[in-house]
Coordinates of C-alpha atoms and ligand atoms in Angstrom, one line a residue:
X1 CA 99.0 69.9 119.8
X2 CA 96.3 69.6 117.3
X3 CA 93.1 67.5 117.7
X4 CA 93.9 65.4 114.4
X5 CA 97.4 64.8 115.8
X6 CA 96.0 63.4 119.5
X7 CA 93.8 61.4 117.1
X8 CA 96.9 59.7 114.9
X9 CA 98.7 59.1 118.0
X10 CA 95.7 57.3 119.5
X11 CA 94.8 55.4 116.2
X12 CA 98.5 54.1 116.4
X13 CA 98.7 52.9 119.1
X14 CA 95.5 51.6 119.8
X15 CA 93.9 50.5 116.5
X16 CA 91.2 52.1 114.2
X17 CA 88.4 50.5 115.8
X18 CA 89.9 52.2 119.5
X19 CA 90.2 55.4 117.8
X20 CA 86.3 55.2 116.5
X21 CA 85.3 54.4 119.9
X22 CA 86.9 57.6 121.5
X23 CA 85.3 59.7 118.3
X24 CA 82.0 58.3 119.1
X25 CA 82.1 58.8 123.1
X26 CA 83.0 62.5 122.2
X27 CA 80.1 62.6 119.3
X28 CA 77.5 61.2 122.3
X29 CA 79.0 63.6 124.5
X30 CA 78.5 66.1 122.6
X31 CA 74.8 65.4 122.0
X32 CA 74.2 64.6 125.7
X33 CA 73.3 61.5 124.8
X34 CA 72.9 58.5 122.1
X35 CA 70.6 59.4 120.3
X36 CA 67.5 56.8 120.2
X37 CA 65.6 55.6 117.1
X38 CA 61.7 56.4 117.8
X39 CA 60.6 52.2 118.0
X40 CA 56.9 51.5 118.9
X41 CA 57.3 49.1 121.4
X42 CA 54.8 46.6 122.8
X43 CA 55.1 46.9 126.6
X44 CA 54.5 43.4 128.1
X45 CA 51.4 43.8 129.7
X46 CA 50.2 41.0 132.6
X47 CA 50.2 37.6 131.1
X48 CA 52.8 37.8 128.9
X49 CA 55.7 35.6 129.5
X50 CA 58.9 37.6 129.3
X51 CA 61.5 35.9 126.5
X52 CA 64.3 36.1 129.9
X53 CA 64.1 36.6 133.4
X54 CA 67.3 39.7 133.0
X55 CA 68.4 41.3 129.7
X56 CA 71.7 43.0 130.6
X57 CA 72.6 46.0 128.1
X58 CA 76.5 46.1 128.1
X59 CA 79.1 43.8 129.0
X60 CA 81.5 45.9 130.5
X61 CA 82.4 46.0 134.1
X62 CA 78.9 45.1 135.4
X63 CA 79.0 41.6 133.4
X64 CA 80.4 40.6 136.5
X65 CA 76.6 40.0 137.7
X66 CA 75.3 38.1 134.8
X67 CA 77.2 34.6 135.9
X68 CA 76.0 35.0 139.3
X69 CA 71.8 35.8 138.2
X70 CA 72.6 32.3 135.6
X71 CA 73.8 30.7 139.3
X72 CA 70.5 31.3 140.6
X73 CA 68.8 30.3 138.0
X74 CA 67.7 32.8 136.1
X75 CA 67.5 32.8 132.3
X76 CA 70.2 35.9 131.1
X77 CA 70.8 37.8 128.0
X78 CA 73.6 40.1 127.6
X79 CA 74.2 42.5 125.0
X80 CA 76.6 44.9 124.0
X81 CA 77.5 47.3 121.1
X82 CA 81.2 45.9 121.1
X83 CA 82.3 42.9 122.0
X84 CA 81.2 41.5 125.6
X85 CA 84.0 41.6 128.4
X86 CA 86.9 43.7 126.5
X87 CA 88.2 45.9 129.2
X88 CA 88.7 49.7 128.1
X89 CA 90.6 50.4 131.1
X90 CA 92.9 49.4 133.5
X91 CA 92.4 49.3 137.2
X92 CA 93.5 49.4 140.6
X93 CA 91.6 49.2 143.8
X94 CA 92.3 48.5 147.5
X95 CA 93.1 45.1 148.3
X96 CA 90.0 44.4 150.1
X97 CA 87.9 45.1 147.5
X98 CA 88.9 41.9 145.9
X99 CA 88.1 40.0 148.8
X100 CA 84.3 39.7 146.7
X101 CA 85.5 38.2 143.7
X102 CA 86.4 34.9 145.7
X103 CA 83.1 35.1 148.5
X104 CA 80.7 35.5 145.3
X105 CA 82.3 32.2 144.1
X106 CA 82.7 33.6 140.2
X107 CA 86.8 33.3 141.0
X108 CA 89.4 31.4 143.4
X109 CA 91.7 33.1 145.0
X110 CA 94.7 31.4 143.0
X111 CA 93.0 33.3 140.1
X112 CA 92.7 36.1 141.6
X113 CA 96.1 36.5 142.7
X114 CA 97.4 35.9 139.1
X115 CA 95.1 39.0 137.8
X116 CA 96.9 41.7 139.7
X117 CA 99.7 43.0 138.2
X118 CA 101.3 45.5 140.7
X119 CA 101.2 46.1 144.2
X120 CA 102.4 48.8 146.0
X121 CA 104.1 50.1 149.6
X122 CA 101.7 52.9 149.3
X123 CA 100.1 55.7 147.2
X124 CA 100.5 59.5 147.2
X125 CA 99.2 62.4 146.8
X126 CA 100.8 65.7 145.9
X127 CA 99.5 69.4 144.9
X128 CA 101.7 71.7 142.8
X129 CA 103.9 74.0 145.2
X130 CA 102.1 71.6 148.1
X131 CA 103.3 69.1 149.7
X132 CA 103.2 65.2 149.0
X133 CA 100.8 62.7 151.1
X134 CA 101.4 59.5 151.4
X135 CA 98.7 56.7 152.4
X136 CA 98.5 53.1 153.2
X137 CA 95.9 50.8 151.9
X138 CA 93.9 52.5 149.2
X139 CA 94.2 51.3 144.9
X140 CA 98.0 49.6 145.9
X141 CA 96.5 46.6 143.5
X142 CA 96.6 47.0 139.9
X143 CA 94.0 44.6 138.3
X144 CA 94.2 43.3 134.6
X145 CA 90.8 44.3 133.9
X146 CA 91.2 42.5 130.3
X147 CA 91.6 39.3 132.1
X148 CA 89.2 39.8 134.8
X149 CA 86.7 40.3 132.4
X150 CA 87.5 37.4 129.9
X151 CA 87.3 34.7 132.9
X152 CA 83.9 36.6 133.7
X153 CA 82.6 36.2 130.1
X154 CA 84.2 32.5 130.3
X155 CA 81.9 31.7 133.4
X156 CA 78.9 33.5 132.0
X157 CA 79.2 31.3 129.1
X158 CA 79.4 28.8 130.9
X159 CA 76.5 28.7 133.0
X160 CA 74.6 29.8 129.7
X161 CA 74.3 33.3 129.4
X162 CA 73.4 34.0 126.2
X163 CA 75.6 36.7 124.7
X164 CA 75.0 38.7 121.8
X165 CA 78.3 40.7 120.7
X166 CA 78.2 43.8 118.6
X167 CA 74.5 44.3 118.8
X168 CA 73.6 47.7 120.9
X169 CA 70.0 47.7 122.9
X170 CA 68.3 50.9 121.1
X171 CA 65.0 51.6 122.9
X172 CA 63.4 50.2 125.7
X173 CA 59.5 50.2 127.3
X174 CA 58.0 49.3 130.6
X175 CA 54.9 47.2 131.0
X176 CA 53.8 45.9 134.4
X177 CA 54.9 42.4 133.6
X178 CA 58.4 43.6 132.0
X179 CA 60.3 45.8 129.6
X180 CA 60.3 45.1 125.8
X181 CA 63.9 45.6 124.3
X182 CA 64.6 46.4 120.2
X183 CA 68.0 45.8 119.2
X184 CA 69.8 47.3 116.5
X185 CA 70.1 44.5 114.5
X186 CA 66.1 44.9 114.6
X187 CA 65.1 42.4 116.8
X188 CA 63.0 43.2 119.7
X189 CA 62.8 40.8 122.9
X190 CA 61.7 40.8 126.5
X191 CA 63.1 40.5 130.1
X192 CA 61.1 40.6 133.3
X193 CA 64.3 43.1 134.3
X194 CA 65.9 44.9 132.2
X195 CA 69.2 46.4 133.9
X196 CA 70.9 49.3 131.8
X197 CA 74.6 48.6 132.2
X198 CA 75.6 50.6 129.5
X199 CA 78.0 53.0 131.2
X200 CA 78.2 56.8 130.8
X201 CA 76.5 56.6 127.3
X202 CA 73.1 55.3 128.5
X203 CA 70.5 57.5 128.2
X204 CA 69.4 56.7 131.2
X205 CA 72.9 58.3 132.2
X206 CA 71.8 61.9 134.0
X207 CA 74.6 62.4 137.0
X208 CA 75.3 65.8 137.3
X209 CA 79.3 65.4 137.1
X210 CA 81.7 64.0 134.6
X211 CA 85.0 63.4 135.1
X212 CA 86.6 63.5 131.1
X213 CA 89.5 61.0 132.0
X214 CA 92.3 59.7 129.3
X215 CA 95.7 58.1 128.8
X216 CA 96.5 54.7 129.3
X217 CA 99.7 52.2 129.5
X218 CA 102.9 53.9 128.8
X219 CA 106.2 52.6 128.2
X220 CA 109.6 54.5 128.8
X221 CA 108.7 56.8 131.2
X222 CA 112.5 57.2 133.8
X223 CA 112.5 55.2 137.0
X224 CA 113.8 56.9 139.9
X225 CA 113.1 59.0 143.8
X226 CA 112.7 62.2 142.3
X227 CA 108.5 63.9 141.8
X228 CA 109.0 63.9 138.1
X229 CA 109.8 60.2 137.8
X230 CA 108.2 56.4 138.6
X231 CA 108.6 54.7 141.4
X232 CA 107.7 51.0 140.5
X233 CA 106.1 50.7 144.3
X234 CA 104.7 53.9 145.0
X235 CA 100.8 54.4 143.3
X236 CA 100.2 58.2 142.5
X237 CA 96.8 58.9 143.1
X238 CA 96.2 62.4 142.6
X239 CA 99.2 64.9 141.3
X240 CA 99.0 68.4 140.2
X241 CA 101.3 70.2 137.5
X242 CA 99.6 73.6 137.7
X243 CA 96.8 75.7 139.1
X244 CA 93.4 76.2 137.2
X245 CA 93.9 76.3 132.9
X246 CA 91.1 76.9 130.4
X247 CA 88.9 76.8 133.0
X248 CA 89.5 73.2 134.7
X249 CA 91.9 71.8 137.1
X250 CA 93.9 69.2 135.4
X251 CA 94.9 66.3 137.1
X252 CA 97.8 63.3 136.9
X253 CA 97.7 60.0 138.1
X254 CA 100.4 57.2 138.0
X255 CA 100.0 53.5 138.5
X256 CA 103.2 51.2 137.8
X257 CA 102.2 47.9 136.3
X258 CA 104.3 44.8 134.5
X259 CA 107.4 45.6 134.7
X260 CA 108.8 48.9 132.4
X261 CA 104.8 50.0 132.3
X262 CA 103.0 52.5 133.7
X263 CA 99.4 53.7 133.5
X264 CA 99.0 57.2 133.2
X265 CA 95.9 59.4 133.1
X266 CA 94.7 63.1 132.8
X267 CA 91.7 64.1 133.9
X268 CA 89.4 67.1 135.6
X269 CA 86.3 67.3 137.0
X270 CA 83.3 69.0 134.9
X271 CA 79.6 69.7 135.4
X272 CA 77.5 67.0 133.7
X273 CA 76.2 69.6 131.0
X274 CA 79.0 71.5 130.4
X275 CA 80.1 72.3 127.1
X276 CA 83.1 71.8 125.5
X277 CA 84.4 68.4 127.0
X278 CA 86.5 65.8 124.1
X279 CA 88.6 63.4 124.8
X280 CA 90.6 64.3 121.8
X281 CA 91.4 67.1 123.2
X282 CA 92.4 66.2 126.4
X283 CA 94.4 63.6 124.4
X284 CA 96.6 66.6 122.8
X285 CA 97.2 67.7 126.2
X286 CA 98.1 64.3 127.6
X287 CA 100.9 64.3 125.1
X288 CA 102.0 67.9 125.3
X289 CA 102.2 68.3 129.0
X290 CA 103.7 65.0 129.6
X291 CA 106.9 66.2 130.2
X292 CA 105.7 68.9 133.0
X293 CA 104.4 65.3 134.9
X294 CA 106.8 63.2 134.0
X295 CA 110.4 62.3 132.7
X296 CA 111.0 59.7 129.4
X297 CA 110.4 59.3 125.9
X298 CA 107.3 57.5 126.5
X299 CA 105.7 55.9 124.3
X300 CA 101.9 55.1 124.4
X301 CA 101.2 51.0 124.3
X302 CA 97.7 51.3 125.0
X303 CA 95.1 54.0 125.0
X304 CA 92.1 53.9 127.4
X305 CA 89.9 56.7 127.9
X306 CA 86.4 57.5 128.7
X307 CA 83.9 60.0 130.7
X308 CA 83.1 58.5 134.0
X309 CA 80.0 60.2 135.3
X310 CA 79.7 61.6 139.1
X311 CA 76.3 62.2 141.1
X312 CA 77.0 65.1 143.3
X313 CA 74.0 64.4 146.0
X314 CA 72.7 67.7 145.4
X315 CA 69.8 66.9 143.6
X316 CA 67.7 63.6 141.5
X317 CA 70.2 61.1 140.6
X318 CA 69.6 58.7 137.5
X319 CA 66.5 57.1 138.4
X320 CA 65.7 53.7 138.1
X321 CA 62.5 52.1 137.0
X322 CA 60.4 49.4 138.9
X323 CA 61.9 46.4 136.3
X324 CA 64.6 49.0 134.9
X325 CA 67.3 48.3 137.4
X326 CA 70.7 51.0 137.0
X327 CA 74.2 49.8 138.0
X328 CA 78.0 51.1 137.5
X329 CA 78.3 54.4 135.7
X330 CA 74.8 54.9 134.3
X331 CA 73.5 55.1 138.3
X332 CA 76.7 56.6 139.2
X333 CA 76.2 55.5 143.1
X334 CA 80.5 55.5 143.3
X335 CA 82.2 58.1 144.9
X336 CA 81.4 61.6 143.1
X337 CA 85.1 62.6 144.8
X338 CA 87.2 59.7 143.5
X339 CA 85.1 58.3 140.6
X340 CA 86.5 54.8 141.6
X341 CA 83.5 52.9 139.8
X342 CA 85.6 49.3 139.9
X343 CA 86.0 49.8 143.8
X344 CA 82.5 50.8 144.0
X345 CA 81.5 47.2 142.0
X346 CA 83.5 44.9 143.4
X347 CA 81.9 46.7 146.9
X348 CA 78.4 46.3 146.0
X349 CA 77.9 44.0 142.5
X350 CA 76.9 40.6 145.3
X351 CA 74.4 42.6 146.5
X352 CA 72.7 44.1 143.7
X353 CA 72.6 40.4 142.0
X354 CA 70.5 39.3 145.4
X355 CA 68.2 42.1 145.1
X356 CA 68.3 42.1 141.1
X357 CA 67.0 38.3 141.6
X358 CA 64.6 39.1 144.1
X359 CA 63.1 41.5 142.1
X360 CA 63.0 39.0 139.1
X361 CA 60.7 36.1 141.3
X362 CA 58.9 38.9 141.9
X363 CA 54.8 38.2 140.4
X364 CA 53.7 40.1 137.1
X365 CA 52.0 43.5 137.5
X366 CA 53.7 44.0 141.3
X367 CA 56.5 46.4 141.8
X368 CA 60.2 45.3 141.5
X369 CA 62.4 48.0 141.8
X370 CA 65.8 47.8 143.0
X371 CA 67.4 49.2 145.6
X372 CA 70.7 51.1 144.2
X373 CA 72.2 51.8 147.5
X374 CA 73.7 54.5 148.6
X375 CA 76.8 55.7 151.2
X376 CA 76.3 58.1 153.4
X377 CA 79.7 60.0 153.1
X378 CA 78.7 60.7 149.4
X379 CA 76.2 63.4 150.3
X380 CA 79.1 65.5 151.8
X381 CA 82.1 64.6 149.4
X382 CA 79.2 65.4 146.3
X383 CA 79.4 68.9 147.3
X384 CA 83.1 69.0 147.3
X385 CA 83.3 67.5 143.6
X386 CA 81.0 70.2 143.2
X387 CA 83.1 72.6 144.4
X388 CA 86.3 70.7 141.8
X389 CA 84.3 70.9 139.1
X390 CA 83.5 74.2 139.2
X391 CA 87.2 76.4 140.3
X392 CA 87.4 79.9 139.5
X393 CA 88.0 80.9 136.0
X394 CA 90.0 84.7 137.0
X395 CA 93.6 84.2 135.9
X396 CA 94.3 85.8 139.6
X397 CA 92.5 82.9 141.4
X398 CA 94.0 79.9 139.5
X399 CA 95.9 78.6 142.2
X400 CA 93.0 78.8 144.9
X401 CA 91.5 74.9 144.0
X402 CA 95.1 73.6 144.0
X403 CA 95.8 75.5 147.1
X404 CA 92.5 74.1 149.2
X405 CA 93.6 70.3 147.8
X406 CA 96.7 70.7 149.4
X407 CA 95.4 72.0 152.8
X408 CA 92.6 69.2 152.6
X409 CA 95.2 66.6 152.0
X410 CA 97.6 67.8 155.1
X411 CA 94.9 67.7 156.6
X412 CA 93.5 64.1 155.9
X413 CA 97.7 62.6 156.5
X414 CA 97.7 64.7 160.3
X415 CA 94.1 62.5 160.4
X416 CA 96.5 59.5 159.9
X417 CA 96.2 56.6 157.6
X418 CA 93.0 54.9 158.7
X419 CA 90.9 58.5 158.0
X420 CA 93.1 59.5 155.1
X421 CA 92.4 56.0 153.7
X422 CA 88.9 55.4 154.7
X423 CA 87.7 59.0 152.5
X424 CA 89.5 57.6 149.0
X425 CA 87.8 54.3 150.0
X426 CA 84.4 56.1 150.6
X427 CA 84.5 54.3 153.9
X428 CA 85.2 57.7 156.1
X429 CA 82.7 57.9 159.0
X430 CA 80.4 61.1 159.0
X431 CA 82.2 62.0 162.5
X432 CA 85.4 62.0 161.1
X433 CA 84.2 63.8 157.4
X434 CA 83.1 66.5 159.9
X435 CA 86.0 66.9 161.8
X436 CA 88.0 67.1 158.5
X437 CA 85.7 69.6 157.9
X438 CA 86.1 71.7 160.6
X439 CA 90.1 71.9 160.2
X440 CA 90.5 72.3 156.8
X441 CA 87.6 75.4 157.2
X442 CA 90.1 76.6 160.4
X443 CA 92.8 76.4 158.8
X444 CA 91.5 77.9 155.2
X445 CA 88.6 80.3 156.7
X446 CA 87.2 81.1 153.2
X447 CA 86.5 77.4 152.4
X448 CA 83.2 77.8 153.2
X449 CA 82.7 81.2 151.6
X450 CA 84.1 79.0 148.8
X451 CA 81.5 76.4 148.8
X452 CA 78.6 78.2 149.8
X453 CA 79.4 81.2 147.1
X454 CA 79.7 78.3 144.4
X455 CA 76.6 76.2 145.1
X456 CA 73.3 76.8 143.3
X457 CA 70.8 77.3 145.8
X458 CA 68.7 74.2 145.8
X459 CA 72.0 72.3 146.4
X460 CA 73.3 74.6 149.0
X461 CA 69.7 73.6 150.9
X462 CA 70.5 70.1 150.6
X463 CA 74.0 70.2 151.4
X464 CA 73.4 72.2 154.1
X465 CA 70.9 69.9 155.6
X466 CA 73.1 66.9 155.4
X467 CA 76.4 68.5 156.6
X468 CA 74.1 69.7 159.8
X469 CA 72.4 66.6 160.3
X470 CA 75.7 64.6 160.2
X471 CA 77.3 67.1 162.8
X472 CA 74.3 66.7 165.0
X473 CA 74.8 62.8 164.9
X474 CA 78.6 63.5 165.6
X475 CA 78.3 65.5 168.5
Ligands
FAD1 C1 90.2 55.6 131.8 C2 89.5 55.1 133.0 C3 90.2 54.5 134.1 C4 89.5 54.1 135.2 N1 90.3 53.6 136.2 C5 89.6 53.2 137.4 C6 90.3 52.6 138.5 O1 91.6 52.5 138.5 N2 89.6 52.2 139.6 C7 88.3 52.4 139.7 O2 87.7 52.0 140.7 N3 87.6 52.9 138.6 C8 88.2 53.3 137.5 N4 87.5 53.8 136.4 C9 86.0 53.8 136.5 C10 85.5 52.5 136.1 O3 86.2 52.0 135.0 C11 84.0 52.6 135.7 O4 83.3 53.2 136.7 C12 83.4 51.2 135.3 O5 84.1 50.7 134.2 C13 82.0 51.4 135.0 O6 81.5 50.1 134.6 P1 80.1 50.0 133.7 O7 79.9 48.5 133.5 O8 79.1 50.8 134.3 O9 80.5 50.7 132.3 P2 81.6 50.3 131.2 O10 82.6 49.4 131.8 O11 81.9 51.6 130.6 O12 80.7 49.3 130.2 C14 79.7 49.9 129.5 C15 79.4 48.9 128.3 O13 78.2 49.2 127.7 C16 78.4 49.1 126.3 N5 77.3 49.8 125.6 C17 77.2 51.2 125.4 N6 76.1 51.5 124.8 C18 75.4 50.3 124.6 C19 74.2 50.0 124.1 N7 73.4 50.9 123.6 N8 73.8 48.7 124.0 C20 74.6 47.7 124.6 N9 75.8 48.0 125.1 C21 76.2 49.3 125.1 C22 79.8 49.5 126.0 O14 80.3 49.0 124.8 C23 80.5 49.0 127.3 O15 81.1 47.7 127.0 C24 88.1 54.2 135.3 C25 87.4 54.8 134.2 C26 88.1 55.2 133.1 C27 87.3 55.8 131.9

């Protein structure tokens, strides 16, 4: 299918302001980043009195911490380039995960209960010419991010966040008593912290893996038992429909929701800087190989799309600055394996609005940074992103990524549910990662010719170390 084609599709379904959006994430993309007007800023310098205690650039998913800074009393800005708390996605995670949403008092449970919109007996797993895993307990809750992110706004309104809608943070500088913002309706401002939620188009944004991810809510796709169609209970999480093509390992994943709907999405895993990645064109194959996933005459109802960045562990991640303060996808600190940046937020978005306020009482001129927080299974899952993100490109090997999935994932189900469940959570213990390790390299001796012939050298070092130093723990 042509790019212009993917495009019509997209616009008709999703609107022409929706279509801009996905030509402009492609545009940044392909400039590595958005490109920033040169603004002479005035860094506050010690004695100035900051305009607000946290300016918050974008109002997506990390809005979430803006009602609980105004709870502590904080004065809060947020501002986005579109319109603050429209969801651009839809979402699942583990039930757990919600458990936050209630402690951090921004929802009660009653509300909570109405935002998910599916819940299932259990999610799979399944590689082309493999065989199917099954697992309890991991993204069986489909969320409606739109409304999770409207009561958010609601609440942030109410406790008197001030939010500015369609008006984009262009340029930012660091003084010792705060960072001076400029706006791109020309105003400039200040905030004792300034925390870049901007996603994967900050600049700030460096990770070293993206994950080029699109589709959306589908309607008519066939109900039924058989691989190639829904099951309204069962969540897939990762499916294969062939080996390695143009270069990438394409990947399915299918999340019943209301009732006749189904959210679909195609995506692969990519170095940060690689050339070449468009959601439009992924979009052209979304629609062509459909039918190779799935049975129906489907019909897209709503498109959502994006490029969710990955850090692999394997060198500098995006770094934060002592009153610049990164969350969600411009620190990428979620899994660089399952790129589950809502589970990741709803984990860890209470505690980054403790230390995000400590940092703000914190006196002119001292340092403030923030902790982004890390887990530990990350620095041995990074290296296996690495490893997806980079499959062999001979036409004779194109099975070989698919083929190592599989054995991982037979793996991970002999493990049983509470290992298989705890690595998609990121919650797997460094004993067990190593023992899933060790069999999937006994069973598959050239996985670690795989790895270590694939790795650059610095990151081999470093990969290396940890894998060592969590064996040495284990045993
Ligand atoms: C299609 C898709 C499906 C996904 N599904 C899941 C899932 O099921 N489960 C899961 O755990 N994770 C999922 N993720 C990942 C998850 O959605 C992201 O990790 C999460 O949304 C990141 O939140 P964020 O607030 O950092 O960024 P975003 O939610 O992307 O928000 C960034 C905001 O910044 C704004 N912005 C951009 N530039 C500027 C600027 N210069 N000034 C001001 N504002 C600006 C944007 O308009 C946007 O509103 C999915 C991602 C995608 C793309």
């Amino acid at each position: 299918m042509r790019n212009d084609e993917a495009r019509r599709r997209v616009r008709e379904a999703g609107g022409e302001e929706l279509c801009e959006r996905l030509v402009h994430l492609d545009a940044i993309r392909a400039a590595r980043a958005e490109r920033q007007p040169t603004i002479e800023l005035t860094r506050p310098d010690e004695g100035t009195t900051p305009d607000y205690d946290v300016v918050i650039a974008g109002g997506g998913l990390w809005l979430l911490v803006a009602p609980l800074l105004a709870a502590r009393g904080l004065s809060v800005a947020v501002f986005d380039r579109a319109r603050i708390g429209q969801a651009h996605r839809e979402w699942n995670c583990s039930a757990k995960e919600l458990a936050p949403l209630v402690s951090s008092g921004l929802l009660r449970e009653d509300e909570v209960e109405r935002l998910v919109v599916a819940r299932y007996d259990h999610g799979v797993c399944r590689w082309h010419g493999g065989g199917t895993y099954p697992v309890r307990r991991v993204l069986d809750h489909a969320v409606d991010a739109g409304k999770l992110l409207a009561a958010v706004r609601a609440l942030a309104e109410a406790r008197g966040v001030a939010l500015h809608d369609r008006e984009a943070i262009v340029a930012h500088g660091e003084g010792p008593a705060g960072v001076a913002l400029a706006t791109s309706a020309g105003a400039t401002l200040s905030a004792r912290i300034f925390v870049d939620a901007r996603g994967a188009s900050s600049p700030l944004a460096t990770a070293d893996l993206v994950c080029p991810t699109v589709g959306g809510v589908l309607s008519g796709l066939e109900e039924g038992e058989a691989e190639d169609q829904i099951r309204p209970d069962v969540g897939e999480i990762l499916a294969t429909t062939e080996g390695v093509e143009e270069g990438r390992q394409h990947i399915w994943e299918a999340f019943p929701g209301k009732s006749g709907e189904v959210t679909v999405y195609l995506f692969y895993y990519a170095l940060g800087g690689a050339p070449g990645a468009s959601l439009v064109s992924l979009y052209a194959r979304f629609f062509e190989k459909m039918s190779a996933y799935k049975r129906g005459d489907f019909r897209l109802v709503r498109p959502t799309f994006g490029f969710i960045p990955g850090w692999s562990r394997l060198g500098p991640g995006p770094a934060h600055g002592q009153r610049v303060v990164l969350v969600g996808d411009a620190a990428a600190r979620h899994s660089p394996l399952t790129f589950c940046g809502f589970g990741s937020a709803l984990r860890s978005f209470e505690g980054v609005a403790a230390s995000i306020t400590r940092a703000a009482e914190q006196p002119e001129g001292r340092g403030a940074s923030v902790s982004p927080g890390d887990a530990p299974i990350h620095k041995g899952t990074g290296a296996l992103a690495w490893l997806m993100a980079t499959p062999p490109k001979e036409p004779a090997r194109a099975w070989e990524l698919n083929d190592l999935l599989d054995t991982a994932f037979a793996t991970l189900a002999d493990m049983g549910d509470e290992a298989y469940g705890a690595l998609l959570r990121d919650e797997m213990s460094a004993k067990d990662f190593v023992r899933f390790l060790r069999t999937v390299a006994g069973k598959r001796p050239r996985v670690y010719r795989d790895v270590l012939g694939r790795l650059r050298l610095f990151g081999l070092g470093r990969w290396g170390f940890s894998v060592a130093r969590e064996l040495l723990r284990a045993s």
